[in-house]
mmCIF file of C-alpha atoms and ligand atoms in Angstrom:
data_model
loop_
_atom_site.group_PDB
_atom_site.id
_atom_site.type_symbol
_atom_site.label_atom_id
_atom_site.label_comp_id
_atom_site.label_asym_id
_atom_site.label_seq_id
_atom_site.Cartn_x
_atom_site.Cartn_y
_atom_site.Cartn_z
ATOM 1 C CA MET A 1 12.368 -9.179 -10.718
ATOM 2 C CA ARG A 2 9.779 -6.734 -12.056
ATOM 3 C CA THR A 3 10.249 -4.599 -15.171
ATOM 4 C CA VAL A 4 8.370 -1.330 -15.503
ATOM 5 C CA LEU A 5 7.983 1.418 -18.100
ATOM 6 C CA ALA A 6 7.717 4.725 -16.206
ATOM 7 C CA LEU A 7 6.725 8.214 -17.377
ATOM 8 C CA GLU A 8 7.398 11.528 -15.629
ATOM 9 C CA THR A 9 5.624 14.713 -16.756
ATOM 10 C CA SER A 10 4.910 16.603 -13.526
ATOM 11 C CA CYS A 11 6.666 19.824 -14.525
ATOM 12 C CA ASP A 12 8.960 20.850 -17.385
ATOM 13 C CA GLU A 13 10.807 17.595 -18.032
ATOM 14 C CA SER A 14 9.248 14.905 -20.205
ATOM 15 C CA ALA A 15 10.892 11.624 -19.269
ATOM 16 C CA ALA A 16 10.566 7.898 -19.863
ATOM 17 C CA ALA A 17 12.563 5.013 -18.398
ATOM 18 C CA ILE A 18 12.581 1.260 -18.170
ATOM 19 C CA VAL A 19 13.608 -0.131 -14.796
ATOM 20 C CA ALA A 20 14.149 -3.811 -13.992
ATOM 21 C CA GLY A 21 14.380 -4.428 -10.250
ATOM 22 C CA ARG A 22 16.803 -1.736 -9.028
ATOM 23 C CA ARG A 23 18.515 -1.371 -12.409
ATOM 24 C CA VAL A 24 17.821 1.284 -15.036
ATOM 25 C CA LEU A 25 17.761 -0.429 -18.443
ATOM 26 C CA ALA A 26 17.093 2.785 -20.364
ATOM 27 C CA GLY A 27 16.215 6.381 -19.581
ATOM 28 C CA ALA A 28 15.537 9.470 -21.651
ATOM 29 C CA VAL A 29 14.701 13.043 -20.640
ATOM 30 C CA ALA A 30 13.520 15.838 -22.936
ATOM 31 C CA SER A 31 13.901 19.126 -21.123
ATOM 32 C CA GLN A 32 11.685 22.046 -22.043
ATOM 33 C CA MET A 33 13.785 24.505 -20.061
ATOM 34 C CA GLU A 34 14.902 26.577 -23.028
ATOM 35 C CA GLU A 35 11.326 27.148 -24.031
ATOM 36 C CA HIS A 36 10.293 28.266 -20.539
ATOM 37 C CA ALA A 37 13.455 30.338 -20.045
ATOM 38 C CA ARG A 38 11.979 33.056 -22.273
ATOM 39 C CA TRP A 39 9.223 33.543 -19.707
ATOM 40 C CA GLY A 40 11.474 33.261 -16.644
ATOM 41 C CA GLY A 41 9.577 30.240 -15.335
ATOM 42 C CA VAL A 42 7.410 27.288 -16.297
ATOM 43 C CA VAL A 43 4.278 28.089 -18.343
ATOM 44 C CA PRO A 44 1.826 25.239 -17.560
ATOM 45 C CA GLU A 45 0.007 25.280 -20.907
ATOM 46 C CA ILE A 46 3.258 25.106 -22.868
ATOM 47 C CA ALA A 47 4.517 22.313 -20.594
ATOM 48 C CA SER A 48 1.448 20.137 -21.273
ATOM 49 C CA ARG A 49 1.663 20.585 -25.031
ATOM 50 C CA ARG A 50 5.366 19.762 -25.111
ATOM 51 C CA HIS A 51 4.770 16.591 -23.066
ATOM 52 C CA VAL A 52 2.199 15.448 -25.642
ATOM 53 C CA GLU A 53 4.737 16.018 -28.414
ATOM 54 C CA ALA A 54 7.726 14.484 -26.619
ATOM 55 C CA LEU A 55 6.377 11.301 -25.030
ATOM 56 C CA PRO A 56 5.878 9.047 -28.091
ATOM 57 C CA ALA A 57 9.512 9.423 -29.203
ATOM 58 C CA LEU A 58 10.842 9.024 -25.648
ATOM 59 C CA ILE A 59 8.855 5.817 -25.121
ATOM 60 C CA ALA A 60 10.024 4.411 -28.455
ATOM 61 C CA ARG A 61 13.606 5.284 -27.555
ATOM 62 C CA VAL A 62 13.687 3.574 -24.150
ATOM 63 C CA LEU A 63 12.010 0.458 -25.540
ATOM 64 C CA GLU A 64 14.597 0.302 -28.301
ATOM 65 C CA GLU A 65 17.533 0.974 -25.951
ATOM 66 C CA SER A 66 16.410 -1.694 -23.516
ATOM 67 C CA GLY A 67 15.752 -4.187 -26.303
ATOM 68 C CA LEU A 68 12.344 -4.908 -24.785
ATOM 69 C CA ALA A 69 8.837 -4.936 -26.225
ATOM 70 C CA MET A 70 5.678 -3.874 -24.395
ATOM 71 C CA ALA A 71 4.875 -7.573 -23.938
ATOM 72 C CA ASP A 72 8.042 -8.002 -21.813
ATOM 73 C CA LEU A 73 6.944 -5.428 -19.237
ATOM 74 C CA ASP A 74 5.212 -6.188 -15.927
ATOM 75 C CA ALA A 75 3.558 -2.771 -15.552
ATOM 76 C CA VAL A 76 3.308 0.801 -16.817
ATOM 77 C CA ALA A 77 3.713 3.686 -14.359
ATOM 78 C CA ALA A 78 3.380 7.466 -14.378
ATOM 79 C CA THR A 79 3.695 10.293 -11.880
ATOM 80 C CA VAL A 80 0.160 11.301 -10.835
ATOM 81 C CA ALA A 81 0.852 13.849 -8.040
ATOM 82 C CA PRO A 82 1.932 16.452 -7.085
ATOM 83 C CA GLY A 83 2.706 18.776 -10.004
ATOM 84 C CA LEU A 84 1.020 20.772 -12.766
ATOM 85 C CA ALA A 85 -2.352 19.076 -13.244
ATOM 86 C CA GLY A 86 -2.425 19.376 -17.051
ATOM 87 C CA ALA A 87 1.144 18.129 -17.352
ATOM 88 C CA LEU A 88 0.524 15.185 -15.001
ATOM 89 C CA LEU A 89 -2.552 14.249 -17.016
ATOM 90 C CA VAL A 90 -0.490 13.788 -20.196
ATOM 91 C CA GLY A 91 1.787 11.190 -18.570
ATOM 92 C CA SER A 92 -1.025 9.524 -16.690
ATOM 93 C CA VAL A 93 -3.388 9.179 -19.672
ATOM 94 C CA THR A 94 -0.517 7.914 -21.846
ATOM 95 C CA ALA A 95 0.506 5.311 -19.257
ATOM 96 C CA ARG A 96 -3.075 4.197 -18.614
ATOM 97 C CA THR A 97 -3.735 3.877 -22.342
ATOM 98 C CA LEU A 98 -0.620 1.738 -22.842
ATOM 99 C CA ALA A 99 -1.483 -0.363 -19.788
ATOM 100 C CA ARG A 100 -5.014 -0.961 -21.055
ATOM 101 C CA LEU A 101 -3.908 -1.690 -24.634
ATOM 102 C CA HIS A 102 -1.280 -4.213 -23.571
ATOM 103 C CA GLY A 103 -3.143 -5.723 -20.631
ATOM 104 C CA LYS A 104 -0.633 -4.575 -18.002
ATOM 105 C CA PRO A 105 -1.189 -3.200 -14.506
ATOM 106 C CA PHE A 106 -0.964 0.581 -14.101
ATOM 107 C CA LEU A 107 0.764 2.267 -11.163
ATOM 108 C CA GLY A 108 0.320 5.950 -10.328
ATOM 109 C CA VAL A 109 3.401 7.235 -8.507
ATOM 110 C CA HIS A 110 3.833 10.085 -6.022
ATOM 111 C CA HIS A 111 6.529 12.385 -7.423
ATOM 112 C CA LEU A 112 8.233 12.822 -4.035
ATOM 113 C CA GLU A 113 8.337 9.052 -3.511
ATOM 114 C CA GLY A 114 10.184 8.991 -6.834
ATOM 115 C CA HIS A 115 12.721 11.517 -5.527
ATOM 116 C CA LEU A 116 13.107 9.471 -2.317
ATOM 117 C CA CYS A 117 13.827 6.353 -4.409
ATOM 118 C CA SER A 118 16.436 8.167 -6.541
ATOM 119 C CA VAL A 119 19.069 7.565 -3.846
ATOM 120 C CA HIS A 120 18.724 3.790 -4.374
ATOM 121 C CA LEU A 121 20.161 4.284 -7.861
ATOM 122 C CA GLY A 122 23.508 5.101 -6.210
ATOM 123 C CA ASP A 123 25.633 3.554 -3.439
ATOM 124 C CA PRO A 124 23.736 1.284 -1.026
ATOM 125 C CA LEU A 125 22.465 2.981 2.132
ATOM 126 C CA PRO A 126 23.562 1.948 5.617
ATOM 127 C CA ALA A 127 20.958 -0.162 7.446
ATOM 128 C CA GLY A 128 18.244 1.468 9.529
ATOM 129 C CA PRO A 129 15.909 4.432 9.264
ATOM 130 C CA TYR A 130 17.342 7.620 7.794
ATOM 131 C CA LEU A 131 16.561 11.288 7.250
ATOM 132 C CA VAL A 132 15.995 12.627 3.739
ATOM 133 C CA LEU A 133 16.504 16.271 2.842
ATOM 134 C CA LEU A 134 14.339 16.609 -0.258
ATOM 135 C CA VAL A 135 15.183 19.871 -2.013
ATOM 136 C CA SER A 136 13.575 20.594 -5.370
ATOM 137 C CA GLY A 137 11.886 23.404 -7.247
ATOM 138 C CA GLY A 138 8.595 22.754 -5.488
ATOM 139 C CA HIS A 139 9.559 21.207 -2.147
ATOM 140 C CA THR A 140 11.965 21.565 0.750
ATOM 141 C CA GLU A 141 11.245 18.827 3.255
ATOM 142 C CA LEU A 142 12.923 16.765 5.939
ATOM 143 C CA ILE A 143 11.436 13.276 5.828
ATOM 144 C CA ARG A 144 12.135 10.367 8.129
ATOM 145 C CA VAL A 145 12.111 7.091 6.170
ATOM 146 C CA ASP A 146 11.568 3.895 8.171
ATOM 147 C CA GLY A 147 11.183 1.641 5.122
ATOM 148 C CA PRO A 148 9.418 1.573 1.744
ATOM 149 C CA GLY A 149 6.288 3.709 2.011
ATOM 150 C CA ALA A 150 6.890 4.587 5.694
ATOM 151 C CA TYR A 151 7.446 8.337 5.727
ATOM 152 C CA THR A 152 7.145 10.984 8.426
ATOM 153 C CA ARG A 153 7.695 14.638 7.616
ATOM 154 C CA LEU A 154 9.771 16.337 10.314
ATOM 155 C CA GLY A 155 10.354 19.714 8.659
ATOM 156 C CA ARG A 156 9.417 21.784 5.615
ATOM 157 C CA SER A 157 9.649 25.228 4.077
ATOM 158 C CA ARG A 158 6.776 27.500 5.055
ATOM 159 C CA ASP A 159 7.127 29.634 1.918
ATOM 160 C CA ASP A 160 9.417 29.260 -1.112
ATOM 161 C CA ALA A 161 11.121 25.952 -1.842
ATOM 162 C CA ALA A 162 14.939 26.105 -1.944
ATOM 163 C CA GLY A 163 15.002 25.523 -5.729
ATOM 164 C CA GLU A 164 12.345 28.175 -6.255
ATOM 165 C CA CYS A 165 14.511 30.586 -4.263
ATOM 166 C CA PHE A 166 17.494 29.776 -6.513
ATOM 167 C CA ASP A 167 15.273 30.460 -9.543
ATOM 168 C CA LYS A 168 13.987 33.789 -8.193
ATOM 169 C CA VAL A 169 17.402 35.067 -7.093
ATOM 170 C CA ALA A 170 18.896 34.049 -10.451
ATOM 171 C CA ARG A 171 16.263 36.151 -12.191
ATOM 172 C CA LEU A 172 17.100 39.040 -9.866
ATOM 173 C CA LEU A 173 20.773 38.761 -10.799
ATOM 174 C CA GLY A 174 19.943 38.464 -14.508
ATOM 175 C CA LEU A 175 21.228 34.895 -14.664
ATOM 176 C CA GLY A 176 18.343 33.169 -16.431
ATOM 177 C CA TYR A 177 16.340 30.010 -15.837
ATOM 178 C CA PRO A 178 16.711 27.447 -14.304
ATOM 179 C CA GLY A 179 18.381 29.383 -11.545
ATOM 180 C CA GLY A 180 20.200 26.608 -9.684
ATOM 181 C CA PRO A 181 22.807 25.708 -12.305
ATOM 182 C CA ALA A 182 23.087 29.392 -13.356
ATOM 183 C CA ILE A 183 23.826 30.519 -9.772
ATOM 184 C CA GLU A 184 26.244 27.650 -9.254
ATOM 185 C CA ALA A 185 28.188 28.638 -12.386
ATOM 186 C CA ALA A 186 28.174 32.356 -11.502
ATOM 187 C CA ALA A 187 29.239 31.617 -7.906
ATOM 188 C CA ALA A 188 32.312 29.645 -8.937
ATOM 189 C CA GLY A 189 34.747 32.570 -8.708
ATOM 190 C CA GLY A 190 32.845 34.513 -6.035
ATOM 191 C CA ASP A 191 33.494 35.203 -2.345
ATOM 192 C CA PRO A 192 30.845 33.334 -0.296
ATOM 193 C CA GLY A 193 31.663 35.407 2.788
ATOM 194 C CA ARG A 194 31.257 38.870 1.264
ATOM 195 C CA PHE A 195 27.543 39.235 2.073
ATOM 196 C CA ARG A 196 25.734 37.698 5.048
ATOM 197 C CA PHE A 197 22.122 36.878 4.309
ATOM 198 C CA PRO A 198 19.589 35.992 7.034
ATOM 199 C CA LYS A 199 18.834 32.354 7.855
ATOM 200 C CA GLY A 200 15.056 32.531 7.812
ATOM 201 C CA ARG A 201 13.445 30.966 10.841
ATOM 202 C CA VAL A 202 9.851 30.054 11.582
ATOM 203 C CA SER A 203 8.394 31.307 14.879
ATOM 204 C CA LEU A 204 6.446 28.974 17.141
ATOM 205 C CA PRO A 205 3.171 30.325 18.594
ATOM 206 C CA GLU A 206 4.435 29.518 22.101
ATOM 207 C CA GLY A 207 7.657 31.479 21.499
ATOM 208 C CA GLY A 208 11.031 30.433 20.088
ATOM 209 C CA PHE A 209 11.553 28.933 16.647
ATOM 210 C CA HIS A 210 10.615 25.757 14.858
ATOM 211 C CA PRO A 211 13.851 23.754 14.878
ATOM 212 C CA TYR A 212 13.482 22.028 11.487
ATOM 213 C CA ASP A 213 11.279 24.278 9.348
ATOM 214 C CA PHE A 214 12.645 26.644 6.715
ATOM 215 C CA SER A 215 11.704 30.052 5.346
ATOM 216 C CA PHE A 216 13.382 31.358 2.219
ATOM 217 C CA SER A 217 11.293 34.397 1.333
ATOM 218 C CA GLY A 218 13.279 36.696 3.677
ATOM 219 C CA LEU A 219 16.540 35.539 2.138
ATOM 220 C CA LYS A 220 15.248 36.363 -1.337
ATOM 221 C CA THR A 221 14.168 39.840 -0.155
ATOM 222 C CA ALA A 222 17.561 40.410 1.505
ATOM 223 C CA VAL A 223 19.312 39.675 -1.796
ATOM 224 C CA LEU A 224 16.930 42.084 -3.559
ATOM 225 C CA ARG A 225 17.699 44.847 -1.007
ATOM 226 C CA GLN A 226 21.428 44.250 -1.377
ATOM 227 C CA VAL A 227 21.155 44.419 -5.176
ATOM 228 C CA GLN A 228 19.149 47.663 -4.953
ATOM 229 C CA ARG A 229 21.692 49.162 -2.529
ATOM 230 C CA LEU A 230 24.642 48.244 -4.747
ATOM 231 C CA ALA A 231 22.832 49.444 -7.890
ATOM 232 C CA GLY A 232 22.190 52.754 -6.123
ATOM 233 C CA GLU A 233 25.931 53.164 -5.657
ATOM 234 C CA GLY A 234 26.325 52.948 -9.424
ATOM 235 C CA ALA A 235 29.139 50.380 -9.409
ATOM 236 C CA PRO A 236 28.889 47.193 -11.520
ATOM 237 C CA LEU A 237 26.984 44.467 -9.664
ATOM 238 C CA PRO A 238 29.347 41.919 -8.013
ATOM 239 C CA VAL A 239 27.288 39.023 -9.386
ATOM 240 C CA ALA A 240 29.813 36.300 -8.504
ATOM 241 C CA ASP A 241 30.035 37.402 -4.845
ATOM 242 C CA LEU A 242 26.267 37.810 -4.565
ATOM 243 C CA ALA A 243 25.662 34.361 -6.107
ATOM 244 C CA ALA A 244 28.307 32.692 -3.925
ATOM 245 C CA SER A 245 27.049 34.377 -0.723
ATOM 246 C CA PHE A 246 23.459 33.437 -1.524
ATOM 247 C CA GLU A 247 24.398 29.845 -2.349
ATOM 248 C CA GLN A 248 26.411 29.634 0.877
ATOM 249 C CA GLY A 249 23.477 31.001 2.915
ATOM 250 C CA VAL A 250 21.009 28.459 1.497
ATOM 251 C CA ALA A 251 23.434 25.546 1.806
ATOM 252 C CA GLU A 252 24.348 26.403 5.416
ATOM 253 C CA VAL A 253 20.766 26.578 6.597
ATOM 254 C CA LEU A 254 19.803 23.349 4.816
ATOM 255 C CA VAL A 255 22.792 21.498 6.240
ATOM 256 C CA GLU A 256 22.520 22.863 9.797
ATOM 257 C CA ARG A 257 18.824 22.050 10.174
ATOM 258 C CA SER A 258 19.151 18.600 8.544
ATOM 259 C CA CYS A 259 22.017 17.596 10.810
ATOM 260 C CA ARG A 260 20.281 18.886 13.916
ATOM 261 C CA CYS A 261 17.105 17.044 12.945
ATOM 262 C CA ALA A 262 19.003 13.794 12.292
ATOM 263 C CA VAL A 263 20.875 13.960 15.614
ATOM 264 C CA GLU A 264 17.768 14.828 17.656
ATOM 265 C CA ALA A 265 15.691 12.125 15.931
ATOM 266 C CA GLY A 266 18.448 9.563 16.510
ATOM 267 C CA LEU A 267 18.981 8.984 12.793
ATOM 268 C CA GLU A 268 22.519 8.201 11.668
ATOM 269 C CA THR A 269 22.259 8.848 7.935
ATOM 270 C CA VAL A 270 21.276 11.979 6.012
ATOM 271 C CA VAL A 271 20.191 11.511 2.402
ATOM 272 C CA LEU A 272 20.099 14.332 -0.127
ATOM 273 C CA VAL A 273 17.676 14.169 -3.097
ATOM 274 C CA GLY A 274 15.954 16.545 -5.564
ATOM 275 C CA GLY A 275 17.174 19.089 -8.086
ATOM 276 C CA VAL A 276 19.017 21.260 -5.548
ATOM 277 C CA ALA A 277 20.962 18.164 -4.392
ATOM 278 C CA ALA A 278 22.936 18.628 -7.629
ATOM 279 C CA ASN A 279 24.548 21.690 -6.037
ATOM 280 C CA ARG A 280 28.227 21.081 -5.282
ATOM 281 C CA ARG A 281 28.516 23.596 -2.459
ATOM 282 C CA LEU A 282 25.563 21.941 -0.725
ATOM 283 C CA ARG A 283 27.129 18.496 -1.192
ATOM 284 C CA ARG A 284 30.466 19.681 0.164
ATOM 285 C CA LEU A 285 28.968 21.379 3.229
ATOM 286 C CA MET A 286 26.805 18.320 3.886
ATOM 287 C CA ALA A 287 29.842 16.029 3.688
ATOM 288 C CA GLU A 288 31.763 18.220 6.147
ATOM 289 C CA ALA A 289 28.894 18.738 8.599
ATOM 290 C CA THR A 290 27.852 15.077 8.751
ATOM 291 C CA ALA A 291 31.477 13.987 9.218
ATOM 292 C CA ALA A 292 31.882 16.465 12.108
ATOM 293 C CA ARG A 293 28.831 14.964 13.844
ATOM 294 C CA GLY A 294 29.669 11.312 13.203
ATOM 295 C CA LEU A 295 26.766 10.926 10.768
ATOM 296 C CA SER A 296 26.953 9.282 7.367
ATOM 297 C CA TRP A 297 25.398 10.771 4.265
ATOM 298 C CA ARG A 298 24.358 9.754 0.765
ATOM 299 C CA VAL A 299 23.249 11.709 -2.261
ATOM 300 C CA ALA A 300 21.321 10.595 -5.346
ATOM 301 C CA PRO A 301 23.553 10.220 -8.440
ATOM 302 C CA LEU A 302 23.808 13.549 -10.239
ATOM 303 C CA ALA A 303 21.787 12.412 -13.267
ATOM 304 C CA TYR A 304 18.894 11.425 -10.986
ATOM 305 C CA CYS A 305 18.730 14.568 -8.805
ATOM 306 C CA THR A 306 16.635 16.625 -11.230
ATOM 307 C CA ASP A 307 13.374 15.191 -12.527
ATOM 308 C CA ASN A 308 13.676 11.885 -14.375
ATOM 309 C CA ALA A 309 11.582 8.782 -14.981
ATOM 310 C CA ALA A 310 14.052 6.222 -13.616
ATOM 311 C CA MET A 311 13.282 7.286 -10.033
ATOM 312 C CA VAL A 312 9.553 6.975 -10.803
ATOM 313 C CA GLY A 313 10.169 3.490 -12.218
ATOM 314 C CA LEU A 314 12.056 2.466 -9.091
ATOM 315 C CA ALA A 315 9.227 3.661 -6.861
ATOM 316 C CA ALA A 316 6.777 1.730 -9.064
ATOM 317 C CA VAL A 317 8.856 -1.464 -8.874
ATOM 318 C CA GLU A 318 8.897 -1.228 -5.058
ATOM 319 C CA ARG A 319 5.132 -0.762 -4.940
ATOM 320 C CA LEU A 320 4.540 -3.543 -7.498
ATOM 321 C CA GLU A 321 6.707 -5.955 -5.499
ATOM 322 C CA ALA A 322 4.601 -5.156 -2.446
ATOM 323 C CA GLY A 323 1.457 -6.124 -4.401
ATOM 324 C CA GLY A 324 0.446 -2.566 -5.303
ATOM 325 C CA ARG A 325 -1.409 -1.530 -8.437
ATOM 326 C CA SER A 326 -3.612 1.460 -9.146
ATOM 327 C CA GLY A 327 -7.126 1.582 -10.494
ATOM 328 C CA ILE A 328 -7.348 2.586 -14.163
ATOM 329 C CA SER A 329 -9.657 5.445 -13.121
ATOM 330 C CA LEU A 330 -7.024 7.012 -10.822
ATOM 331 C CA GLY A 331 -6.743 10.682 -11.807
ATOM 332 C CA VAL A 332 -4.091 13.283 -11.025
ATOM 333 C CA ALA A 333 -3.691 15.824 -8.216
ATOM 334 C CA ALA A 334 -1.730 19.076 -8.145
ATOM 335 C CA ARG A 335 -1.178 18.581 -4.402
ATOM 336 C CA PHE A 336 -1.190 15.378 -2.410
ATOM 337 C CA PRO A 337 0.645 14.539 0.828
ATOM 338 C CA LEU A 338 3.505 12.050 0.587
ATOM 339 C CA GLU A 339 2.315 10.300 3.752
ATOM 340 C CA GLN A 340 -0.791 9.213 1.812
ATOM 341 C CA ALA A 341 1.127 7.795 -1.175
ATOM 342 C CA GLY A 342 -0.026 4.279 -0.195
ATOM 343 C CA SER A 343 -3.634 5.227 -0.978
ATOM 344 C CA LEU A 344 -2.720 5.440 -4.696
ATOM 345 C CA TYR A 345 -2.878 1.614 -4.581
ATOM 346 C CA ALA A 346 -6.071 1.338 -2.538
ATOM 347 C CA PRO A 347 -9.266 -0.140 -4.080
ATOM 348 C CA GLN A 348 -10.906 3.291 -3.744
ATOM 349 C CA PRO A 349 -8.648 5.834 -5.533
ATOM 350 C CA PRO A 350 -8.092 9.055 -3.534
ATOM 351 C CA PHE A 351 -8.740 11.195 -6.641
HETATM 352 O O1 LIG B 401 13.694 18.102 -8.678
HETATM 353 P P1 LIG B 401 13.604 19.107 -9.755
HETATM 354 O O2 LIG B 401 14.199 18.768 -11.094
HETATM 355 O O3 LIG B 401 12.114 19.504 -10.057
HETATM 356 C C1 LIG B 401 11.137 19.603 -9.072
HETATM 357 O O4 LIG B 401 10.577 18.559 -8.681
HETATM 358 O O5 LIG B 401 10.908 20.748 -8.651
HETATM 359 O O6 LIG B 401 14.247 20.442 -9.180
HETATM 360 C C2 LIG B 401 14.377 21.588 -9.968
HETATM 361 C C3 LIG B 401 15.009 22.678 -9.126
HETATM 362 C C4 LIG B 401 15.046 24.039 -9.814
HETATM 363 O O7 LIG B 401 14.535 24.999 -8.933
HETATM 364 C C5 LIG B 401 16.536 24.251 -10.085
HETATM 365 O O8 LIG B 401 16.917 25.629 -10.049
HETATM 366 C C6 LIG B 401 17.172 23.475 -8.966
HETATM 367 O O9 LIG B 401 16.358 22.325 -8.804
HETATM 368 N N1 LIG B 401 18.547 23.065 -9.283
HETATM 369 C C7 LIG B 401 19.630 23.476 -8.611
HETATM 370 C C8 LIG B 401 20.763 22.936 -9.289
HETATM 371 N N2 LIG B 401 20.303 22.195 -10.339
HETATM 372 C C9 LIG B 401 18.946 22.290 -10.318
HETATM 373 N N3 LIG B 401 19.764 24.264 -7.524
HETATM 374 C C10 LIG B 401 21.010 24.523 -7.087
HETATM 375 N N4 LIG B 401 22.125 24.061 -7.685
HETATM 376 C C11 LIG B 401 22.057 23.273 -8.779
HETATM 377 N N5 LIG B 401 23.161 22.807 -9.367
HETATM 378 ZN ZN1 LIG B 402 10.998 16.811 -8.817
#
């Protein structure tokens, strides 16, 4: 069994965890959300500086909680792509420094591979390949998983990610940042059927629509138009109904396309990961829709849906067990395809 210290600093969460095999021995997350909330979104320069300040205490805390010393670890890992380059660099340089100082292997981890692994921190998955709906602030993707490291993307958003759309609509409704939890709270007493928002589709050049791709920018604009129309009427804005209708629209389109994709690809399990997977309406609709089609479904445990280091540690353990380790000169990349995650462990680093 391999034990890894993992760091996650790709966006606005500084996180450290110690994972042994498939078990999380200790995990700590320092969110910077409040700081970024003032600006209505993540400010990259602030994020990097806060990571520098937060990491030493987080690392000390997980070591203490796990009762382990650096000497007990088999490797040190950090997210190296994709994300904010400056923020990634803080985690990566810290992990590489610790690895070098203590004579341990270093593993650079693909952030999305971390999200994919987060489901293994919950109930075991049924055997066989499965379809993952990865919905976060930066990504909305349908990924077929045939085994560790064997990924095929079957669908994606062509514009905004689902989480990004939650964040933008929340700002529009004056609900603050991050938008997902704010919309979910505001939607609790609202009528999800009051407003019908369009289910953005992506045209194919040969005619018709792409069956598994998403587009959320039209939905965001439709909410804006509705808000402007209602504001023009002078009545107080029905924020709860708007939030509930928006949430329903996003959840329906995510669930419909995932289920269709799973059925047509012959996959029997749909897995939900990423920050938006925390959404209860999405979970409920997914449970209902998969049951109606005879599919099974799994979701990452709530604590591991939004960014955390435990999922990064799990991905690192899997790679380490398969003989993977990264070169100490591996850098970071703001964008990098998940399908090429294996090259992070190649003798020639991709970046
Ligand atoms: O996975 P994550 O923590 O970071 C990225 O890798 O992007 O996802 C963050 C996103 C944000 O856009 C946030 O608004 C959204 O996940 N989110 C939610 C909920 N909790 C977080 N969206 C809908 N409902 C939620 N409960
Ligand atoms: Zn993420």
